[in-house]
Tab-separated table of C-alpha atoms in Angstrom:
chain	number	residue	atom	x	y	z
Z	1	MET	CA	2.710	18.187	154.727
Z	2	THR	CA	4.477	16.915	157.684
Z	3	PRO	CA	7.148	19.702	158.973
Z	4	LYS	CA	10.213	18.910	160.758
Z	5	TYR	CA	9.992	21.821	163.309
Z	6	ALA	CA	7.324	22.258	165.435
Z	7	ASN	CA	7.229	26.333	165.631
Z	8	VAL	CA	8.735	29.295	163.951
Z	9	SER	CA	11.518	29.936	166.956
Z	10	GLU	CA	13.032	26.798	166.744
Z	11	ARG	CA	12.699	26.709	162.992
Z	12	GLU	CA	14.635	29.504	163.135
Z	13	GLN	CA	17.868	28.837	165.149
Z	14	GLU	CA	18.796	26.957	161.969
Z	15	PRO	CA	21.319	28.551	159.963
Z	16	PRO	CA	19.694	29.534	156.275
Z	17	SER	CA	20.392	26.866	153.797
Z	18	LEU	CA	21.308	27.863	150.020
Z	19	ALA	CA	19.423	26.409	146.572
Z	20	ILE	CA	19.441	27.630	142.844
Z	21	SER	CA	16.540	27.290	141.238
Z	22	THR	CA	15.589	28.301	137.133
Z	23	VAL	CA	13.103	30.012	136.173
Z	24	ILE	CA	13.507	28.640	131.346
Z	25	PHE	CA	11.261	31.444	129.386
Z	26	ALA	CA	10.505	29.290	125.775
Z	27	LEU	CA	8.111	30.722	123.070
Z	28	ARG	CA	6.120	27.387	121.884
Z	29	PRO	CA	2.913	27.859	119.521
Z	30	ASP	CA	-0.007	27.022	121.650
Z	31	PRO	CA	-1.585	24.124	120.800
Z	32	GLU	CA	-5.237	25.061	120.524
Z	33	THR	CA	-4.349	28.350	118.808
Z	34	GLY	CA	-1.059	28.151	117.188
Z	35	ARG	CA	0.124	31.265	118.013
Z	36	LEU	CA	2.854	31.767	119.975
Z	37	SER	CA	2.875	32.119	124.117
Z	38	LEU	CA	5.852	32.281	126.692
Z	39	TRP	CA	5.344	28.779	128.336
Z	40	LEU	CA	8.216	27.337	130.938
Z	41	PRO	CA	9.322	24.323	132.176
Z	42	LEU	CA	8.112	22.693	135.668
Z	43	VAL	CA	9.728	19.384	137.585
Z	44	ARG	CA	7.215	17.302	139.952
Z	45	ARG	CA	8.625	17.255	143.781
Z	46	ILE	CA	9.195	14.016	144.298
Z	47	ARG	CA	9.629	14.300	148.556
Z	48	GLN	CA	8.196	17.377	150.894
Z	49	PRO	CA	7.812	19.425	151.692
Z	50	TYR	CA	5.549	19.947	148.690
Z	51	ARG	CA	5.340	16.619	147.396
Z	52	GLU	CA	3.619	16.442	143.760
Z	53	LEU	CA	3.264	19.989	143.824
Z	54	TRP	CA	4.776	21.330	140.359
Z	55	ALA	CA	8.068	23.985	141.101
Z	56	LEU	CA	11.006	25.712	139.696
Z	57	PRO	CA	13.823	23.035	138.407
Z	58	GLY	CA	16.594	23.468	141.216
Z	59	GLY	CA	18.818	22.165	143.465
Z	60	PRO	CA	21.512	22.317	145.333
Z	61	LEU	CA	24.629	23.972	144.985
Z	62	ARG	CA	27.251	21.690	145.108
Z	63	PRO	CA	31.373	22.154	146.667
Z	64	SER	CA	33.665	23.844	144.117
Z	65	GLU	CA	30.841	24.633	141.507
Z	66	SER	CA	30.321	28.597	141.028
Z	67	LEU	CA	26.248	29.723	141.553
Z	68	GLN	CA	25.639	30.144	137.286
Z	69	ASP	CA	28.068	26.420	136.943
Z	70	ALA	CA	25.300	25.277	139.503
Z	71	ALA	CA	22.438	27.278	137.593
Z	72	ALA	CA	23.707	25.666	134.294
Z	73	ARG	CA	24.273	22.284	135.626
Z	74	ASN	CA	20.507	21.855	137.740
Z	75	LEU	CA	18.707	23.108	134.613
Z	76	GLN	CA	20.464	20.586	132.032
Z	77	ASP	CA	19.710	17.769	135.065
Z	78	THR	CA	16.524	18.319	135.124
Z	79	THR	CA	15.528	19.256	131.993
Z	80	GLY	CA	18.347	18.650	129.309
Z	81	LEU	CA	18.308	21.604	128.217
Z	82	SER	CA	21.671	24.035	128.310
Z	83	PRO	CA	20.492	27.213	127.191
Z	84	ARG	CA	23.094	30.018	125.927
Z	85	TYR	CA	21.101	32.896	127.399
Z	86	LEU	CA	21.130	32.035	131.165
Z	87	GLU	CA	21.844	35.015	133.873
Z	88	GLN	CA	20.914	35.744	137.524
Z	89	LEU	CA	17.571	36.695	138.090
Z	90	TYR	CA	17.279	37.395	142.195
Z	91	ALA	CA	17.649	36.169	145.293
Z	92	PHE	CA	14.836	34.987	147.128
Z	93	GLY	CA	15.190	34.469	150.908
Z	94	GLY	CA	12.529	36.048	153.217
Z	95	PRO	CA	11.967	34.139	156.265
Z	96	ASP	CA	8.292	32.272	155.439
Z	97	ARG	CA	8.954	31.018	152.339
Z	98	SER	CA	9.488	27.561	153.103
Z	99	PRO	CA	7.953	25.612	156.246
Z	100	THR	CA	11.953	24.237	156.562
Z	101	PRO	CA	14.181	26.223	157.856
Z	102	ARG	CA	14.702	29.185	155.650
Z	103	VAL	CA	16.052	28.764	152.120
Z	104	VAL	CA	18.031	31.388	150.582
Z	105	SER	CA	16.965	30.277	146.683
Z	106	ILE	CA	19.748	31.938	144.274
Z	107	VAL	CA	17.205	32.430	141.196
Z	108	TYR	CA	18.509	32.469	137.781
Z	109	TRP	CA	16.681	32.598	134.304
Z	110	ALA	CA	16.898	31.406	131.168
Z	111	LEU	CA	15.433	32.565	127.638
Z	112	VAL	CA	15.405	29.298	125.388
Z	113	GLN	CA	15.311	29.736	121.795
Z	114	PRO	CA	12.777	27.369	119.559
Z	115	ASP	CA	15.622	25.158	118.718
Z	116	GLU	CA	16.986	24.962	121.890
Z	117	ALA	CA	12.975	24.236	123.441
Z	118	ALA	CA	12.427	21.222	121.246
Z	119	LEU	CA	15.728	19.103	122.634
Z	120	ALA	CA	13.686	19.506	125.957
Z	121	ARG	CA	13.090	16.430	128.090
Z	122	GLN	CA	9.408	15.561	129.327
Z	123	ASP	CA	8.483	13.040	131.134
Z	124	GLU	CA	5.587	12.026	134.014
Z	125	ASN	CA	7.916	14.382	136.498
Z	126	VAL	CA	8.930	17.295	133.884
Z	127	ASP	CA	6.356	19.260	132.087
Z	128	TRP	CA	5.505	23.083	130.066
Z	129	PHE	CA	2.981	25.083	131.174
Z	130	ARG	CA	1.952	28.148	129.804
Z	131	ALA	CA	3.683	31.403	132.212
Z	132	ASP	CA	-0.291	32.204	132.793
Z	133	ALA	CA	-1.487	29.029	134.063
Z	134	VAL	CA	1.187	27.443	136.473
Z	135	GLY	CA	-1.559	26.464	139.028
Z	136	THR	CA	-0.200	26.304	142.879
Z	137	LEU	CA	3.296	25.747	142.625
Z	138	ALA	CA	5.324	24.526	145.318
Z	139	PHE	CA	7.345	27.613	148.192
Z	140	ASP	CA	6.813	30.584	146.677
Z	141	HIS	CA	7.162	29.614	143.069
Z	142	ASN	CA	4.495	31.881	142.110
Z	143	ARG	CA	6.049	34.917	143.227
Z	144	ILE	CA	9.193	33.802	141.807
Z	145	ILE	CA	7.150	33.399	138.219
Z	146	ASP	CA	5.604	36.592	138.580
Z	147	TYR	CA	8.692	38.850	139.443
Z	148	ALA	CA	10.300	37.065	136.345
Z	149	LEU	CA	7.491	37.532	133.833
Z	150	TRP	CA	7.615	41.333	135.522
Z	151	ARG	CA	11.358	41.464	134.800
Z	152	LEU	CA	10.761	40.254	131.573
Z	153	ARG	CA	8.237	42.702	130.424
Z	154	ASN	CA	10.237	45.690	132.184
Z	155	LYS	CA	13.034	44.851	129.864
Z	156	MET	CA	10.980	44.552	126.765
Z	157	GLU	CA	9.240	47.812	127.081
Z	158	TYR	CA	13.107	48.897	128.017
Z	159	GLY	CA	15.382	46.829	126.422
Z	160	SER	CA	16.300	44.600	123.940
Z	161	ILE	CA	15.780	41.504	125.626
Z	162	ALA	CA	13.704	39.802	122.824
Z	163	TYR	CA	16.355	39.374	120.643
Z	164	ALA	CA	17.316	37.004	122.317
Z	165	PHE	CA	14.304	34.387	122.445
Z	166	LEU	CA	15.450	34.760	118.701
Z	167	GLY	CA	17.849	33.352	116.420
Z	168	ALA	CA	20.741	35.295	114.281
Z	169	THR	CA	18.417	36.490	111.968
Z	170	PHE	CA	14.636	36.945	111.650
Z	171	THR	CA	11.715	39.295	110.720
Z	172	LEU	CA	10.165	42.030	111.547
Z	173	ALA	CA	7.123	39.889	112.268
Z	174	GLN	CA	9.248	37.256	114.054
Z	175	VAL	CA	9.833	40.453	116.469
Z	176	ARG	CA	6.570	41.577	117.175
Z	177	GLU	CA	5.260	37.760	117.465
Z	178	VAL	CA	7.954	37.670	120.590
Z	179	TYR	CA	6.540	40.819	122.134
Z	180	GLU	CA	3.561	39.834	121.553
Z	181	ALA	CA	3.572	36.393	123.514
Z	182	VAL	CA	5.449	38.045	125.846
Z	183	LEU	CA	3.065	40.740	126.664
Z	184	GLY	CA	0.296	38.778	126.410
Z	185	ARG	CA	-2.104	41.145	123.671
Z	186	GLU	CA	-1.939	41.467	120.035
Z	187	LEU	CA	0.259	45.277	118.519
Z	188	ASP	CA	-0.718	46.985	115.449
Z	189	PRO	CA	1.630	45.720	112.718
Z	190	ALA	CA	2.214	48.778	110.887
Z	191	ASN	CA	2.924	50.648	113.848
Z	192	PHE	CA	4.750	48.053	115.616
Z	193	ARG	CA	7.185	48.102	111.828
Z	194	ARG	CA	7.240	51.556	111.662
Z	195	GLN	CA	8.714	51.397	115.439
Z	196	LEU	CA	11.160	49.014	115.607
Z	197	GLN	CA	12.465	50.501	112.039
Z	198	ALA	CA	13.279	53.879	113.931
Z	199	THR	CA	15.671	51.981	116.787
Z	200	GLN	CA	18.998	51.371	116.259
Z	201	ASP	CA	19.452	48.016	117.487
Z	202	ILE	CA	18.430	46.264	114.350
Z	203	GLU	CA	19.731	46.272	110.752
Z	204	ARG	CA	18.642	45.042	107.539
Z	205	THR	CA	20.616	42.108	105.879
Z	206	ASP	CA	20.841	41.362	102.375
Z	207	SER	CA	18.730	37.865	102.732
Z	208	PHE	CA	15.231	36.759	103.215
Z	209	LEU	CA	13.338	34.166	104.706
Z	210	GLN	CA	13.235	31.226	102.212
Z	211	GLY	CA	10.092	29.737	101.546
Z	212	GLY	CA	6.868	29.318	99.468
Z	213	ARG	CA	6.012	32.640	99.649
Z	214	HIS	CA	5.121	34.899	97.143
Z	215	ARG	CA	7.496	37.819	98.592
Z	216	PRO	CA	10.030	36.830	101.381
Z	217	PRO	CA	10.146	38.778	104.108
Z	218	ARG	CA	14.016	40.330	104.666
Z	219	LEU	CA	15.618	39.240	107.455
Z	220	TYR	CA	17.017	41.623	110.269
Z	221	ARG	CA	20.376	41.249	112.443
Z	222	TYR	CA	20.594	42.711	116.190
Z	223	THR	CA	23.775	44.790	116.558
Z	224	GLY	CA	22.448	46.440	120.024
Z	225	PRO	CA	24.260	46.200	123.611
Z	226	GLU	CA	24.652	42.725	124.981
Z	227	LEU	CA	21.330	41.255	126.108
Z	228	GLN	CA	22.357	39.379	128.831
Z	229	SER	CA	23.197	42.843	130.738
Z	230	ASP	CA	23.349	41.923	134.173
Z	231	ALA	CA	26.010	39.192	133.887
Z	232	PHE	CA	29.082	39.772	134.908
Z	233	PRO	CA	31.395	41.280	132.177
Z	234	PRO	CA	34.176	39.249	131.162
Z	235	ALA	CA	36.986	39.928	132.528
W	1	MET	CA	45.911	35.837	158.659
W	2	THR	CA	45.637	32.250	159.439
W	3	PRO	CA	43.195	30.324	157.970
W	4	LYS	CA	41.009	27.817	159.940
W	5	TYR	CA	40.563	25.170	157.276
W	6	ALA	CA	44.322	23.311	156.913
W	7	ASN	CA	43.400	22.301	152.603
W	8	VAL	CA	40.978	23.209	150.417
W	9	SER	CA	38.603	19.672	150.637
W	10	GLU	CA	38.136	19.971	154.841
W	11	ARG	CA	37.115	23.861	153.599
W	12	GLU	CA	34.498	22.280	150.634
W	13	GLN	CA	32.982	19.943	153.356
W	14	GLU	CA	30.900	22.916	155.141
W	15	PRO	CA	27.293	24.103	153.961
W	16	PRO	CA	27.911	27.648	152.505
W	17	SER	CA	27.180	30.730	154.803
W	18	LEU	CA	25.389	33.680	153.851
W	19	ALA	CA	25.910	37.967	153.955
W	20	ILE	CA	24.542	40.607	152.771
W	21	SER	CA	26.476	43.288	151.621
W	22	THR	CA	26.050	46.971	150.848
W	23	VAL	CA	27.676	48.789	148.286
W	24	ILE	CA	26.528	52.873	148.585
W	25	PHE	CA	27.216	55.801	146.245
W	26	ALA	CA	26.891	58.894	146.249
W	27	LEU	CA	28.172	61.799	144.700
W	28	ARG	CA	30.503	64.037	146.095
W	29	PRO	CA	32.328	67.113	145.635
W	30	ASP	CA	36.462	66.264	144.853
W	31	PRO	CA	37.904	68.114	147.655
W	32	GLU	CA	41.100	69.025	145.241
W	33	THR	CA	39.300	69.702	141.990
W	34	GLY	CA	35.727	70.749	144.022
W	35	ARG	CA	33.917	68.562	140.759
W	36	LEU	CA	31.722	65.867	141.883
W	37	SER	CA	32.754	62.091	141.844
W	38	LEU	CA	31.682	58.764	142.532
W	39	TRP	CA	32.162	58.315	146.457
W	40	LEU	CA	31.203	54.989	148.656
W	41	PRO	CA	31.687	54.586	152.358
W	42	LEU	CA	33.935	51.189	152.923
W	43	VAL	CA	34.011	50.040	156.552
W	44	ARG	CA	37.459	48.538	158.312
W	45	ARG	CA	38.062	44.725	158.990
W	46	ILE	CA	38.142	44.502	163.068
W	47	ARG	CA	38.262	40.655	162.975
W	48	GLN	CA	39.829	37.841	160.479
W	49	PRO	CA	40.229	36.772	157.908
W	50	TYR	CA	41.707	40.014	156.529
W	51	ARG	CA	41.426	42.030	159.337
W	52	GLU	CA	42.292	45.982	158.906
W	53	LEU	CA	41.740	45.988	155.708
W	54	TRP	CA	38.714	47.893	154.364
W	55	ALA	CA	35.485	46.114	153.130
W	56	LEU	CA	31.830	46.790	152.191
W	57	PRO	CA	29.156	47.217	154.744
W	58	GLY	CA	27.117	44.263	155.772
W	59	GLY	CA	27.034	41.318	157.835
W	60	PRO	CA	24.901	38.798	158.719
W	61	LEU	CA	21.197	37.967	157.807
W	62	ARG	CA	19.005	37.714	161.048
W	63	PRO	CA	15.759	35.215	162.036
W	64	SER	CA	12.445	36.668	160.811
W	65	GLU	CA	14.380	39.562	158.207
W	66	SER	CA	13.836	39.664	155.560
W	67	LEU	CA	17.233	39.756	152.459
W	68	GLN	CA	16.036	43.746	151.408
W	69	ASP	CA	15.238	44.217	155.553
W	70	ALA	CA	18.783	43.269	156.435
W	71	ALA	CA	20.480	44.995	154.083
W	72	ALA	CA	18.968	48.217	155.288
W	73	ARG	CA	20.024	47.393	158.805
W	74	ASN	CA	23.314	46.815	157.839
W	75	LEU	CA	23.931	49.819	156.592
W	76	GLN	CA	22.386	51.633	158.574
W	77	ASP	CA	24.282	50.296	161.686
W	78	THR	CA	27.989	50.265	159.686
W	79	THR	CA	26.956	53.529	158.108
W	80	GLY	CA	24.342	55.378	159.889
W	81	LEU	CA	22.185	55.791	156.245
W	82	SER	CA	18.684	54.716	155.244
W	83	PRO	CA	19.020	55.164	151.431
W	84	ARG	CA	15.366	55.539	149.884
W	85	TYR	CA	17.458	53.661	146.754
W	86	LEU	CA	18.073	50.642	147.687
W	87	GLU	CA	18.018	47.387	145.697
W	88	GLN	CA	19.165	44.193	145.569
W	89	LEU	CA	22.701	44.059	142.876
W	90	TYR	CA	23.755	40.710	142.435
W	91	ALA	CA	24.684	37.384	144.483
W	92	PHE	CA	28.282	36.516	144.500
W	93	GLY	CA	29.193	32.991	145.549
W	94	GLY	CA	32.357	31.505	144.160
W	95	PRO	CA	34.056	28.754	145.613
W	96	ASP	CA	37.202	30.790	146.465
W	97	ARG	CA	35.883	34.093	147.548
W	98	SER	CA	36.775	33.523	151.020
W	99	PRO	CA	39.753	31.450	152.814
W	100	THR	CA	37.174	30.376	155.417
W	101	PRO	CA	34.468	27.774	154.036
W	102	ARG	CA	32.252	29.274	151.274
W	103	VAL	CA	29.887	32.894	151.968
W	104	VAL	CA	27.973	33.533	149.523
W	105	SER	CA	26.874	37.395	149.714
W	106	ILE	CA	23.676	38.583	148.606
W	107	VAL	CA	25.010	42.344	147.634
W	108	TYR	CA	22.802	45.181	147.449
W	109	TRP	CA	23.437	48.455	146.162
W	110	ALA	CA	22.365	51.767	147.140
W	111	LEU	CA	22.018	55.347	145.237
W	112	VAL	CA	22.569	58.120	147.781
W	113	GLN	CA	21.121	61.625	147.281
W	114	PRO	CA	23.891	64.415	148.708
W	115	ASP	CA	21.200	65.182	151.198
W	116	GLU	CA	21.556	62.043	152.237
W	117	ALA	CA	25.038	61.314	152.518
W	118	ALA	CA	25.701	64.307	154.317
W	119	LEU	CA	24.586	62.313	157.283
W	120	ALA	CA	26.994	59.807	156.813
W	121	ARG	CA	28.552	58.584	160.000
W	122	GLN	CA	32.244	58.693	159.906
W	123	ASP	CA	35.424	57.557	161.827
W	124	GLU	CA	38.809	55.735	162.174
W	125	ASN	CA	36.522	52.593	161.242
W	126	VAL	CA	33.746	54.185	158.640
W	127	ASP	CA	35.615	55.937	155.538
W	128	TRP	CA	34.197	57.309	152.581
W	129	PHE	CA	36.767	56.620	149.300
W	130	ARG	CA	36.772	57.454	145.370
W	131	ALA	CA	35.468	54.983	143.567
W	132	ASP	CA	38.179	54.537	141.189
W	133	ALA	CA	40.966	54.618	144.310
W	134	VAL	CA	39.801	52.517	147.230
W	135	GLY	CA	43.181	50.595	147.081
W	136	THR	CA	42.873	46.999	148.155
W	137	LEU	CA	39.818	45.024	149.424
W	138	ALA	CA	38.800	42.042	151.463
W	139	PHE	CA	37.442	39.022	149.713
W	140	ASP	CA	36.669	39.862	146.328
W	141	HIS	CA	35.096	43.048	147.491
W	142	ASN	CA	37.475	45.305	144.326
W	143	ARG	CA	35.605	42.624	142.268
W	144	ILE	CA	31.634	43.585	143.372
W	145	ILE	CA	32.479	47.266	143.681
W	146	ASP	CA	33.877	46.992	139.854
W	147	TYR	CA	30.445	45.054	139.008
W	148	ALA	CA	28.203	47.823	140.497
W	149	LEU	CA	29.994	50.191	138.806
W	150	TRP	CA	29.365	48.348	135.249
W	151	ARG	CA	26.037	48.116	135.718
W	152	LEU	CA	25.772	52.018	137.016
W	153	ARG	CA	27.126	53.058	134.312
W	154	ASN	CA	25.457	50.720	131.815
W	155	LYS	CA	22.357	51.752	133.249
W	156	MET	CA	22.933	55.417	133.175
W	157	GLU	CA	23.310	54.939	129.028
W	158	TYR	CA	20.698	52.552	128.993
W	159	GLY	CA	18.072	53.991	131.525
W	160	SER	CA	16.814	56.948	134.042
W	161	ILE	CA	19.157	55.507	136.799
W	162	ALA	CA	20.961	58.815	136.711
W	163	TYR	CA	18.238	60.984	138.454
W	164	ALA	CA	18.256	58.444	142.076
W	165	PHE	CA	21.354	60.719	142.411
W	166	LEU	CA	19.146	63.894	142.495
W	167	GLY	CA	16.634	65.246	144.201
W	168	ALA	CA	12.920	66.106	143.585
W	169	THR	CA	13.512	68.442	140.841
W	170	PHE	CA	17.367	69.232	139.463
W	171	THR	CA	18.735	71.138	136.479
W	172	LEU	CA	19.787	70.184	133.358
W	173	ALA	CA	23.544	70.797	133.949
W	174	GLN	CA	22.904	68.852	137.456
W	175	VAL	CA	22.056	65.654	135.123
W	176	ARG	CA	24.849	66.437	132.844
W	177	GLU	CA	27.175	66.446	136.677
W	178	VAL	CA	26.319	63.198	137.466
W	179	TYR	CA	26.954	61.607	133.882
W	180	GLU	CA	30.172	63.093	133.992
W	181	ALA	CA	30.840	61.830	137.391
W	182	VAL	CA	29.841	58.148	137.253
W	183	LEU	CA	31.073	58.126	133.628
W	184	GLY	CA	34.292	59.510	134.677
W	185	ARG	CA	34.598	62.275	131.738
W	186	GLU	CA	33.693	65.101	130.786
W	187	LEU	CA	30.340	65.716	128.082
W	188	ASP	CA	30.059	68.276	125.711
W	189	PRO	CA	27.069	70.377	127.473
W	190	ALA	CA	25.344	71.634	124.279
W	191	ASN	CA	24.947	67.998	122.961
W	192	PHE	CA	23.628	66.744	126.270
W	193	ARG	CA	21.542	69.356	126.787
W	194	ARG	CA	19.944	68.671	123.434
W	195	GLN	CA	19.588	65.081	123.736
W	196	LEU	CA	18.625	65.296	127.283
W	197	GLN	CA	15.749	67.268	126.278
W	198	ALA	CA	15.021	65.373	123.425
W	199	THR	CA	13.882	62.143	125.769
W	200	GLN	CA	10.717	61.163	127.510
W	201	ASP	CA	11.681	61.328	130.569
W	202	ILE	CA	11.463	64.553	132.077
W	203	GLU	CA	9.877	67.238	132.019
W	204	ARG	CA	10.019	71.194	132.296
W	205	THR	CA	8.443	72.394	135.390
W	206	ASP	CA	7.770	76.326	136.294
W	207	SER	CA	10.320	76.540	138.995
W	208	PHE	CA	14.278	78.368	138.527
W	209	LEU	CA	17.043	77.034	140.991
W	210	GLN	CA	17.296	79.785	143.633
W	211	GLY	CA	20.388	81.681	143.964
W	212	GLY	CA	21.616	84.856	143.300
W	213	ARG	CA	22.627	84.470	139.925
W	214	HIS	CA	22.011	86.712	137.004
W	215	ARG	CA	19.951	84.499	135.053
W	216	PRO	CA	18.829	81.483	137.043
W	217	PRO	CA	18.374	77.991	135.157
W	218	ARG	CA	15.056	75.912	134.645
W	219	LEU	CA	14.318	73.177	136.952
W	220	TYR	CA	12.926	69.794	135.983
W	221	ARG	CA	11.183	66.532	137.290
W	222	TYR	CA	12.121	62.936	136.313
W	223	THR	CA	8.303	61.433	134.799
W	224	GLY	CA	9.896	58.208	133.230
W	225	PRO	CA	9.534	54.560	134.597
W	226	GLU	CA	10.504	53.389	137.763
W	227	LEU	CA	13.815	54.141	139.320
W	228	GLN	CA	14.459	50.749	141.109
W	229	SER	CA	13.700	49.314	137.657
W	230	ASP	CA	15.121	45.517	139.573
W	231	ALA	CA	13.187	45.767	142.737
W	232	PHE	CA	9.962	43.282	142.876
W	233	PRO	CA	6.949	45.482	142.413
W	234	PRO	CA	4.546	45.990	145.282
W	235	ALA	CA	2.515	43.855	146.008
C-alpha cells in the first residue's frame, strides 16, 4: 500500500469524497451441513488502497443519480443482482476510515430471496462468503458488516424483517430457518411456532407446500407493516 | 437567489459536497391550548441560497471530526443544546436538492427531554416552531422533517422511542401525552393505560409523582431495548 498523502494534516486539507456501498445478505445452504446460513457477496479490489483485499460492492455517485439509484446500479454492475429489498443502512464517515483523504460512504443494504441470489454473478473477483467468516476486508468494511448484522438481528427480534428473506407465502418452519440462520443458533420448533402464531403479522392461507410429503405443511403470508421501514415513504 | 451555475450540466461537473443537519424534536406546551405538542428549533439563513428562509440547524464536517461529533457540535453551536438522544436519521443526496452543486446531507435527529429543551438558545435567528406548522423552509428541509416525523410515528407504533422524550421515571398519563403529541390525536386514557401495562417495556416503581394532589399517580421506569436502536453499538 503506497499512501498518496505523507501525513495526516496534508490529508485533512482535502474535502471528503463520497462513495456508495452495499451489504447484500442472502440465505444459502451451507455446503458442508446443508443448513441455511447468512451469506454475502464481496468483490476483490483491483486498485490501491487495499488492492487484492475483498470489499463490499460499491462505487461512486454519478451526476444526476439519486443515492438509492446509485446503490442499485453499483449492486447490479458488480454482482448482477437487482434486489427488491434495498434500503439505506447508515453513513460511515470517520476521519480515519481510509488512508486516502476522507471518504464518506453511504451504505445501503439488500436482503435477497433465494430466487434472486441464484442470479448473482460469480467469478474470480466476485465471490460469496459466510457472513461470520469474511476474513480481513478493505477499509472499515468488517465494521460495516458487523453493524449490518447487528441491525439485522435487532430488527429480527423487534420487527418483521425476517419476511424480507421469504417469498409471498412460506411455512412456519421456513420462518424458523431464517431466524436460525440470522441469529446463528437453533430455536425450539414448538416454542417458535407458538410465538409466531401469536403475532398479528402473518395469516394462514388455504394452501399447503407442494411436494411428496405425507402431511404437507400449511402456507402463511405476511400481513404486517411495510418491511422497508426506514425507506422514504411513497409521496 | 442568484445561482452561481448557469445550467444543470455545469453544476453536475462539480463533485458533491457534504453537510450535516439535525432535526431536533422536543415536546412543549402549546401556548394557546397548554397541551403538549411537538416542536423543533430552526435557524434563519443569513447567506444565499435561500437567504432569510428558515432551515434545519447544520453545517460542514470539520477535519478529524466524526459524523456524530459534527452533528453534536453543529447542534450545540446553533441552538446551545447537547441532547442525550442523538442518532443518525438518513442521508439525503438527490441531485436537485440544492441550486448549488449537489450537497449530500447526513441528517441526525435528536429527541429532547423538557429539561434539555429549556436550555435552548433563542434569538432573532433561532426560533422554535410547531412541527406541523414550519412554513416553507430552505432546500428540501420540509421533506426531511416529513421523513423524520414519519419515522418517529412509525417508531412510536412499533417501538419504544416515546420514552426518549421522558425522564428516568414517568406516569402512565405522561406516556400518553407523548403519544398524543407525536401522533397528533387524542387517545382513550383507559385503553391506552391497559395496552401500556400489557407491554414488557416498563415496570412499576415504588414511587409516586410528587405534588399536592389527593391521589398521586404511580411512577414507572423504562426497561425495554436500547432506545437509540440504529446507533452503532458500543465496541
